[in-house]
mmCIF file with all atom_site columns, C-alpha atoms in Angstrom:
data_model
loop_
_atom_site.group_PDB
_atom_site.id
_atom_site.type_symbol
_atom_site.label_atom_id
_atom_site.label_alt_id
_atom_site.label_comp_id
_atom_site.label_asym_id
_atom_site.label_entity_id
_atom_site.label_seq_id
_atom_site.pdbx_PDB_ins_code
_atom_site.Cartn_x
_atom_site.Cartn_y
_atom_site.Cartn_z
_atom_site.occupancy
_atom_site.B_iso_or_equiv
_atom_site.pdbx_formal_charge
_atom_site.auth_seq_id
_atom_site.auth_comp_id
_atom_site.auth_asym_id
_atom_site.auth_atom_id
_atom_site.pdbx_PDB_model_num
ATOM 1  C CA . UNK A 1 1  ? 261.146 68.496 95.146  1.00 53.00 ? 1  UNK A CA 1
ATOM 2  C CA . UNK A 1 2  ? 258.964 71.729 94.855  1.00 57.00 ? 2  UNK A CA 1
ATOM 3  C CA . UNK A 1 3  ? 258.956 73.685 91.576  1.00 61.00 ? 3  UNK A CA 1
ATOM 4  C CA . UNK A 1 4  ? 260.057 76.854 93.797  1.00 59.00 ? 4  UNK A CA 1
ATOM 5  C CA . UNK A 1 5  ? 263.086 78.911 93.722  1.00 59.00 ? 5  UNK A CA 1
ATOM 6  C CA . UNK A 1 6  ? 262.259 80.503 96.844  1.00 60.00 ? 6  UNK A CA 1
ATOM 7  C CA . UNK A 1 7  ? 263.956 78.244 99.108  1.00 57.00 ? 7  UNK A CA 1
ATOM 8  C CA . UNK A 1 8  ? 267.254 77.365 98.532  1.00 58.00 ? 8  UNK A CA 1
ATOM 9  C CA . UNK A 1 9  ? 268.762 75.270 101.255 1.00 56.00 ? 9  UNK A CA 1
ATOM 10 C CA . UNK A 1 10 ? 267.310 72.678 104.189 1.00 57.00 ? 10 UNK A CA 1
ATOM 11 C CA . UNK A 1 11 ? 264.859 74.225 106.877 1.00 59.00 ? 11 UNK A CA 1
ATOM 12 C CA . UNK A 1 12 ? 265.916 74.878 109.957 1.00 56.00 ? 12 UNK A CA 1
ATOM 13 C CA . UNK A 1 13 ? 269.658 74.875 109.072 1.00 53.00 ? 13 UNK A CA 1
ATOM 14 C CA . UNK A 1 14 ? 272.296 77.034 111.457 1.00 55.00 ? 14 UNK A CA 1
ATOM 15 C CA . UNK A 1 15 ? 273.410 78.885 108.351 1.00 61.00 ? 15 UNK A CA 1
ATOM 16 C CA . UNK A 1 16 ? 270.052 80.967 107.776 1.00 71.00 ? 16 UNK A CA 1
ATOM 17 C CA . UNK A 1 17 ? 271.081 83.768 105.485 1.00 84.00 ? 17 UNK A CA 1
ATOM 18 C CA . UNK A 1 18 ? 268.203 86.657 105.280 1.00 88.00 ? 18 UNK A CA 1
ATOM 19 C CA . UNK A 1 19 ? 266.098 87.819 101.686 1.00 87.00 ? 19 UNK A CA 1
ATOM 20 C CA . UNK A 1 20 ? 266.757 90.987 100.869 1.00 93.00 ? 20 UNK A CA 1
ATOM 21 C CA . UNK A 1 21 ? 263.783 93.561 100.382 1.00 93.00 ? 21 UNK A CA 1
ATOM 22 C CA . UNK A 1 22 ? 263.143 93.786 97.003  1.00 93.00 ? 22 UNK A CA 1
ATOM 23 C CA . UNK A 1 23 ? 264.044 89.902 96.057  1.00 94.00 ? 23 UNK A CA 1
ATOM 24 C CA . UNK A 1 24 ? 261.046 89.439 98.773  1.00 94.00 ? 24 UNK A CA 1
ATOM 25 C CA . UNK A 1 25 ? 259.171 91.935 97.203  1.00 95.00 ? 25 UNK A CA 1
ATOM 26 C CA . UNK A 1 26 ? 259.901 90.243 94.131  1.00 95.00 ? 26 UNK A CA 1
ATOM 27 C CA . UNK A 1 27 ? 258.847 86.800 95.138  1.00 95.00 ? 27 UNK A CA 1
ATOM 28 C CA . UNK A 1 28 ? 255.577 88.151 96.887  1.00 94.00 ? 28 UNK A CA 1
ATOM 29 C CA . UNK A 1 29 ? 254.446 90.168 93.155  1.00 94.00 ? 29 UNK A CA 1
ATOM 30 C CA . UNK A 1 30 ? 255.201 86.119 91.634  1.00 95.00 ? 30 UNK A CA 1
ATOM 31 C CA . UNK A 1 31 ? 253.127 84.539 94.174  1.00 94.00 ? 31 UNK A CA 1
ATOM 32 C CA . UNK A 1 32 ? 250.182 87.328 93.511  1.00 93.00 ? 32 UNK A CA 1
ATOM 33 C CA . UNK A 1 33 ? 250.208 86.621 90.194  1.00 93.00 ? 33 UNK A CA 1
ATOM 34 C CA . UNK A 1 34 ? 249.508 83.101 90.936  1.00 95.00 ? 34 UNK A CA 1
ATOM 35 C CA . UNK A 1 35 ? 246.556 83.591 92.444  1.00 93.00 ? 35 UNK A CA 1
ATOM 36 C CA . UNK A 1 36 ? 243.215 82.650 91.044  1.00 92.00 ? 36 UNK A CA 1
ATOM 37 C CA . UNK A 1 37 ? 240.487 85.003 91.867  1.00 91.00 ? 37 UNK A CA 1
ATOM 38 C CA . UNK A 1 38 ? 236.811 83.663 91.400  1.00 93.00 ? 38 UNK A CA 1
ATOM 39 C CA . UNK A 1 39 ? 234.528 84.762 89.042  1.00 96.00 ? 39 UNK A CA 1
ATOM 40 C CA . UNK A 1 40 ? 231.365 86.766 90.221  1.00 97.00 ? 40 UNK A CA 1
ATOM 41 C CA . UNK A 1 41 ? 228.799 83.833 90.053  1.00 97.00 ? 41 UNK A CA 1
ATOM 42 C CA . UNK A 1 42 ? 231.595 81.675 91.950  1.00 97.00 ? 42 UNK A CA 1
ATOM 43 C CA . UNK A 1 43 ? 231.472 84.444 94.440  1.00 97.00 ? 43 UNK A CA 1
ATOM 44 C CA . UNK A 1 44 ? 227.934 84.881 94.377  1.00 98.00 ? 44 UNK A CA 1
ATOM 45 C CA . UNK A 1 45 ? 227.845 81.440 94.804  1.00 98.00 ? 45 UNK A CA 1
ATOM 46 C CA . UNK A 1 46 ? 230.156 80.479 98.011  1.00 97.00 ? 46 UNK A CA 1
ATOM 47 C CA . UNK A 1 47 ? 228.699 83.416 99.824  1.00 98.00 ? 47 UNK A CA 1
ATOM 48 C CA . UNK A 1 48 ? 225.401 81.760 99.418  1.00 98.00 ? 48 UNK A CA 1
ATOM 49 C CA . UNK A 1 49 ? 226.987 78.479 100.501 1.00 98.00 ? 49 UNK A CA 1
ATOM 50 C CA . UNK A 1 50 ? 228.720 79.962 103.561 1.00 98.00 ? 50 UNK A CA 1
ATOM 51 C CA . UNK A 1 51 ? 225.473 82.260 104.583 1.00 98.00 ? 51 UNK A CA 1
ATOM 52 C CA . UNK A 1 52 ? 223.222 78.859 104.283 1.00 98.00 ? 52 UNK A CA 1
ATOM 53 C CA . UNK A 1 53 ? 225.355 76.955 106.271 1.00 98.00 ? 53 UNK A CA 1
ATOM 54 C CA . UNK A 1 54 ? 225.948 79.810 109.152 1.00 98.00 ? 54 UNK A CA 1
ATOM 55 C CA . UNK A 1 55 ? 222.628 80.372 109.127 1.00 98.00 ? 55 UNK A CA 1
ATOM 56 C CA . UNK A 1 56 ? 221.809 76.432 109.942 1.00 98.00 ? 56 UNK A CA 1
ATOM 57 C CA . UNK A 1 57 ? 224.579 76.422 112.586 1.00 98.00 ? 57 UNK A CA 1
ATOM 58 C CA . UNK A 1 58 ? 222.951 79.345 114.789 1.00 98.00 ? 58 UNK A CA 1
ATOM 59 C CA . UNK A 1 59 ? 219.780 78.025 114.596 1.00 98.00 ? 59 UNK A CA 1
ATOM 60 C CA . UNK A 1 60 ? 220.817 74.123 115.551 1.00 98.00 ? 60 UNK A CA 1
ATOM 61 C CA . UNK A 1 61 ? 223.116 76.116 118.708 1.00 98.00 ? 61 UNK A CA 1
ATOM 62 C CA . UNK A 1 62 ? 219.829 78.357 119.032 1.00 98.00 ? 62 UNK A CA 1
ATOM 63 C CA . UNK A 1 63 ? 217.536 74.959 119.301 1.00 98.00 ? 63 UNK A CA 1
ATOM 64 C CA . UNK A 1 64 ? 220.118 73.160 121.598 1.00 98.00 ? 64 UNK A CA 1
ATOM 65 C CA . UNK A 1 65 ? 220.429 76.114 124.120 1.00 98.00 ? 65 UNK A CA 1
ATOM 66 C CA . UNK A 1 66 ? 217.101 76.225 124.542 1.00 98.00 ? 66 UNK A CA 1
ATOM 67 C CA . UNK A 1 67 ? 216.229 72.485 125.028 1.00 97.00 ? 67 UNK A CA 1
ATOM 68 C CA . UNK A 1 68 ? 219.014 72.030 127.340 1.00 96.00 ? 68 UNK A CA 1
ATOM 69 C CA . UNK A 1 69 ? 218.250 75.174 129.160 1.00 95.00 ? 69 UNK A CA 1
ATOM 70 C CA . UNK A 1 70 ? 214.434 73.712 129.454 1.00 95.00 ? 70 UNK A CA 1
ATOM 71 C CA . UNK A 1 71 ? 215.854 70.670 130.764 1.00 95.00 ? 71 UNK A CA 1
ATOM 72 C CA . UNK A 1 72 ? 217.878 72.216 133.006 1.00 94.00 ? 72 UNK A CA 1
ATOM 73 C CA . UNK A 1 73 ? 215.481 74.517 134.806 1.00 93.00 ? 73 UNK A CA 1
ATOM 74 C CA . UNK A 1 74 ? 213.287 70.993 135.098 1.00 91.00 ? 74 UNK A CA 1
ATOM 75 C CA . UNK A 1 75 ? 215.882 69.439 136.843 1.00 92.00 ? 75 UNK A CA 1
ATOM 76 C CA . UNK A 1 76 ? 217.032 71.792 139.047 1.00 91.00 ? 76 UNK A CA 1
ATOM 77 C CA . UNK A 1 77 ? 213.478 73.129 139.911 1.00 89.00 ? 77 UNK A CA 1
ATOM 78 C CA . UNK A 1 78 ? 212.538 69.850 141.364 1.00 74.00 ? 78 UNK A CA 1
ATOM 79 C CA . UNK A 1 79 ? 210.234 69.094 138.372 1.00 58.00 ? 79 UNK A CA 1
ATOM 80 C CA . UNK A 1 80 ? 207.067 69.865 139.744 1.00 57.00 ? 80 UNK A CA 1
ATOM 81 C CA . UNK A 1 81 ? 205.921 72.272 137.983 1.00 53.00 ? 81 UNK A CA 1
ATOM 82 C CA . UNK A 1 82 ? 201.942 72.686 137.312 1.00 51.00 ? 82 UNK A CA 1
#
């Protein structure tokens, strides 16, 4: 069973009764808090990682485009070309 307190009955059940605004206001300043919030270097880090990796997609799509586009135009040109 989950450590929270923010649920107190079955999902889904007929008798859904609604949070009030500041016990929700409440609960969403307790989740915040929970939160852990990387360090610079981590940042520094996973925005390398994600800028690498982006970087390596566009050029494989880039690479693929154009070789199937080459093949296409062979194909469809009759492939006699001089």
């Amino acid at each position: 069973m989950p450590d929270s307190k923010a649920v107190h009955g079955e999902r889904g059940g007929s008798a859904h009764k609604r949070t009030s605004i500041p016990t929700f206001y409440r609960q969403v300043v307790a989740e915040l808090r929970k939160v852990v919030y990387p360090t610079q270097e981590q940042l520094i880090t996973y925005f390398i990682v994600v800028m690498v990796f982006v970087i390596f997609m566009m050029t494989l799509v880039s690479l693929l485009d154009l070789g199937f586009g080459k093949l296409a135009f062979e194909v469809f040109s009759g492939g006699s070309s001089s």
